[in-house]
Amino acid sequence: MRFSDPFARKPQRAVLSVAAAIVAVTLGADAQGAEESSTTLSPQALQEIAQLEAEIDRIEAAAIERLAAPPDNQIQQIELLGKLMLYDKHLSVNRNEACAFCHMPETGFTGPVSELNRTTGAYPGSVRTRFSDRKPQTHAYAPLSPVLHYNPGQGDLVGGNFWDMRATGRRLGNPAAEQAQGPPTNPVEMGLPDIACAVYRASQRPYRALFESVWGPQAFVIAWPTDVEQVCDRPGPATAGDPLPVHVDPIDRGRAGATFDQMAQSIAGYEASAEVTSFTSKFDAVLAKKAQFSPQEQAGYDLFRGKAQCNTCHRDGGPGEDPLFTDFTASNIGTPANPRLPYYAENRPDALGYVANPQGPSFVDGGVGTFLSNGHLLSQPSAVDARWLKLAPDNQARMQVPTLRNVDKRPYPAFVKAYGHNGYFTSLKMITHFYNTRDVLPRCQPHDAGEGTTCWPAPESTANMNASRVGHMGLSDAEEDALVSFMQTLTDGYAPRNRQ
């Protein structure tokens, strides 16, 4: 994003209450008459969101221009289709939220609104008064995750996408494609009531002809009911009595499902392209002997592979391995609950009668374990393998190990990025300090000014908490800084100087 820094100030470390995150100006225009419990956002957040939306429109317009002379290579055609759909806000219920709203290149394809990262942690959906329960993950490098499987030798589930691995990839053979199928019908994200609505909306878009050229002319040959517009304009979820509210015959339902799969595969194709998954960081330049680490970066890398043991989970490669800085397993690092999440307050019906979080303030994110035992409350892009139910207790509260690539990519130095599944951490230094001192520093008292520096709150959940490699690494402040310096070399877009 061509963003300036309109709110340059030191990020707050004190955790805000939910009430403090509900301020000033509402985003409730898409859900008129929402109850007072509906989350509202500050003028700063609204300004950044408006800037973000303009940038998304600009990128989409440039991609649409390419349709006049599309690539003659099918792989590149699929990538272009995927990009067009990722930046297409018409694929959301209120035609106001593209996938890119939570995944922009200037932040490494994760949350692009500094003020949301600093305050709410999660992002509003197409119904702007609804928020998710987690912070957005990056979708760069996500297509390189293996299909979710159980490795009995190491006793771990490996692969999939999403924090809880619920985009398994076992149906389409591609976790990133199945991940792309989650947000369109997630009521707190893009909010459509039926996957057929995504297909119908795509059939009305400028890229229809290219889609039919790539995937076949049958893609949109569906006898749409006369009320499809009205049905698809009503935010999900669908009712229990009418779970597929776009009423088409079984053959057209099957065709809509196949086209929705192809839409998702196109998106995954773009995410796997060099435009998104590019391997162009300083780290990659060092591997290619086109650059050298600074002394502090080298010290950080030595710590990463040695004393700090980061490389155990955030692997930097090996025989036959790309340096993806994840091992695709899951872990509970003991992240504190983030009371800034508006999701905690979504326990009363909104203007449409929807309750996103029946548990309210008592909600505890069960991560992979909850997916295995119950599915995910908000979206289930992949079926749960019932044979894995016995693995649920050992995976309760565990979250997928994220890649560290682009972990510190930001559009300007004061931009706040959020870290952890719930966005509790608001700087790379803060989460590094947590890894180092979780079990060394005392528990914070309520409203403790030292939170994040001299004390830590209790974990959101202690189930299966990683106690072997997290919490007491014995690093000095300077060593923490060196680790941060190394991780900053993982930002894509590095341009090595010509070496004579």
PDB file of N, CA, C and O in Angstrom, residues 33 52 70 85 87 112 302 317 345-346 369 435 457 469:
ATOM      1  N   GLY A  33     -29.392  -0.628  12.676  1.00  0.00           N
ATOM      2  CA  GLY A  33     -30.114  -0.945  13.888  1.00  0.00           C
ATOM      3  C   GLY A  33     -29.414  -1.953  14.766  1.00  0.00           C
ATOM      4  O   GLY A  33     -30.031  -2.539  15.651  1.00  0.00           O
ATOM      5  N   LEU A  52      -7.024   1.736   2.624  1.00  0.00           N
ATOM      6  CA  LEU A  52      -6.856   0.347   2.194  1.00  0.00           C
ATOM      7  C   LEU A  52      -7.819   0.001   1.070  1.00  0.00           C
ATOM      8  O   LEU A  52      -7.431  -0.589   0.048  1.00  0.00           O
ATOM      9  N   PRO A  70      -4.877 -11.165 -22.061  1.00  0.00           N
ATOM     10  CA  PRO A  70      -4.468 -12.091 -20.999  1.00  0.00           C
ATOM     11  C   PRO A  70      -3.269 -12.924 -21.417  1.00  0.00           C
ATOM     12  O   PRO A  70      -2.957 -13.048 -22.612  1.00  0.00           O
ATOM     13  N   MET A  85      -9.799 -12.508  -8.171  1.00  0.00           N
ATOM     14  CA  MET A  85     -10.770 -12.895  -7.144  1.00  0.00           C
ATOM     15  C   MET A  85     -10.325 -12.461  -5.749  1.00  0.00           C
ATOM     16  O   MET A  85     -11.153 -12.091  -4.910  1.00  0.00           O
ATOM     17  N   TYR A  87      -8.850  -9.767  -5.007  1.00  0.00           N
ATOM     18  CA  TYR A  87      -9.076  -8.327  -4.869  1.00  0.00           C
ATOM     19  C   TYR A  87     -10.508  -7.930  -5.240  1.00  0.00           C
ATOM     20  O   TYR A  87     -10.794  -6.756  -5.425  1.00  0.00           O
ATOM     21  N   PRO A 112      -3.370  -5.499   7.077  1.00  0.00           N
ATOM     22  CA  PRO A 112      -2.745  -4.270   6.579  1.00  0.00           C
ATOM     23  C   PRO A 112      -3.201  -2.982   7.245  1.00  0.00           C
ATOM     24  O   PRO A 112      -2.897  -1.903   6.758  1.00  0.00           O
ATOM     25  N   ASP A 302      22.890 -17.057  14.410  1.00  0.00           N
ATOM     26  CA  ASP A 302      23.578 -18.051  15.241  1.00  0.00           C
ATOM     27  C   ASP A 302      22.732 -18.413  16.459  1.00  0.00           C
ATOM     28  O   ASP A 302      22.637 -19.595  16.836  1.00  0.00           O
ATOM     29  N   GLY A 317      15.338 -24.844   6.655  1.00  0.00           N
ATOM     30  CA  GLY A 317      15.671 -25.717   5.533  1.00  0.00           C
ATOM     31  C   GLY A 317      16.539 -26.880   5.965  1.00  0.00           C
ATOM     32  O   GLY A 317      16.968 -27.010   7.107  1.00  0.00           O
ATOM     33  N   ALA A 345     -17.264  -9.857  22.878  1.00  0.00           N
ATOM     34  CA  ALA A 345     -18.524  -9.141  23.100  1.00  0.00           C
ATOM     35  C   ALA A 345     -19.611  -9.536  22.110  1.00  0.00           C
ATOM     36  O   ALA A 345     -20.706  -8.964  22.140  1.00  0.00           O
ATOM     37  N   GLU A 346     -19.320 -10.519  21.239  1.00  0.00           N
ATOM     38  CA  GLU A 346     -20.294 -10.910  20.214  1.00  0.00           C
ATOM     39  C   GLU A 346     -21.176 -12.066  20.708  1.00  0.00           C
ATOM     40  O   GLU A 346     -21.408 -13.038  19.998  1.00  0.00           O
ATOM     41  N   GLY A 369      -7.238 -28.803  18.594  1.00  0.00           N
ATOM     42  CA  GLY A 369      -8.043 -29.769  19.329  1.00  0.00           C
ATOM     43  C   GLY A 369      -9.523 -29.565  19.130  1.00  0.00           C
ATOM     44  O   GLY A 369     -10.283 -30.526  18.943  1.00  0.00           O
ATOM     45  N   TYR A 435       8.838 -15.273  24.276  1.00  0.00           N
ATOM     46  CA  TYR A 435       9.486 -16.578  24.126  1.00  0.00           C
ATOM     47  C   TYR A 435      10.633 -16.736  25.132  1.00  0.00           C
ATOM     48  O   TYR A 435      10.854 -17.814  25.684  1.00  0.00           O
ATOM     49  N   PRO A 457       0.714 -11.827  31.544  1.00  0.00           N
ATOM     50  CA  PRO A 457      -0.530 -12.440  32.034  1.00  0.00           C
ATOM     51  C   PRO A 457      -0.460 -13.956  31.918  1.00  0.00           C
ATOM     52  O   PRO A 457       0.411 -14.511  31.244  1.00  0.00           O
ATOM     53  N   ARG A 469      10.847 -25.595  24.846  1.00  0.00           N
ATOM     54  CA  ARG A 469      11.612 -24.669  24.022  1.00  0.00           C
ATOM     55  C   ARG A 469      11.144 -23.236  24.143  1.00  0.00           C
ATOM     56  O   ARG A 469      11.642 -22.358  23.451  1.00  0.00           O
TER      57      ARG A 469
END
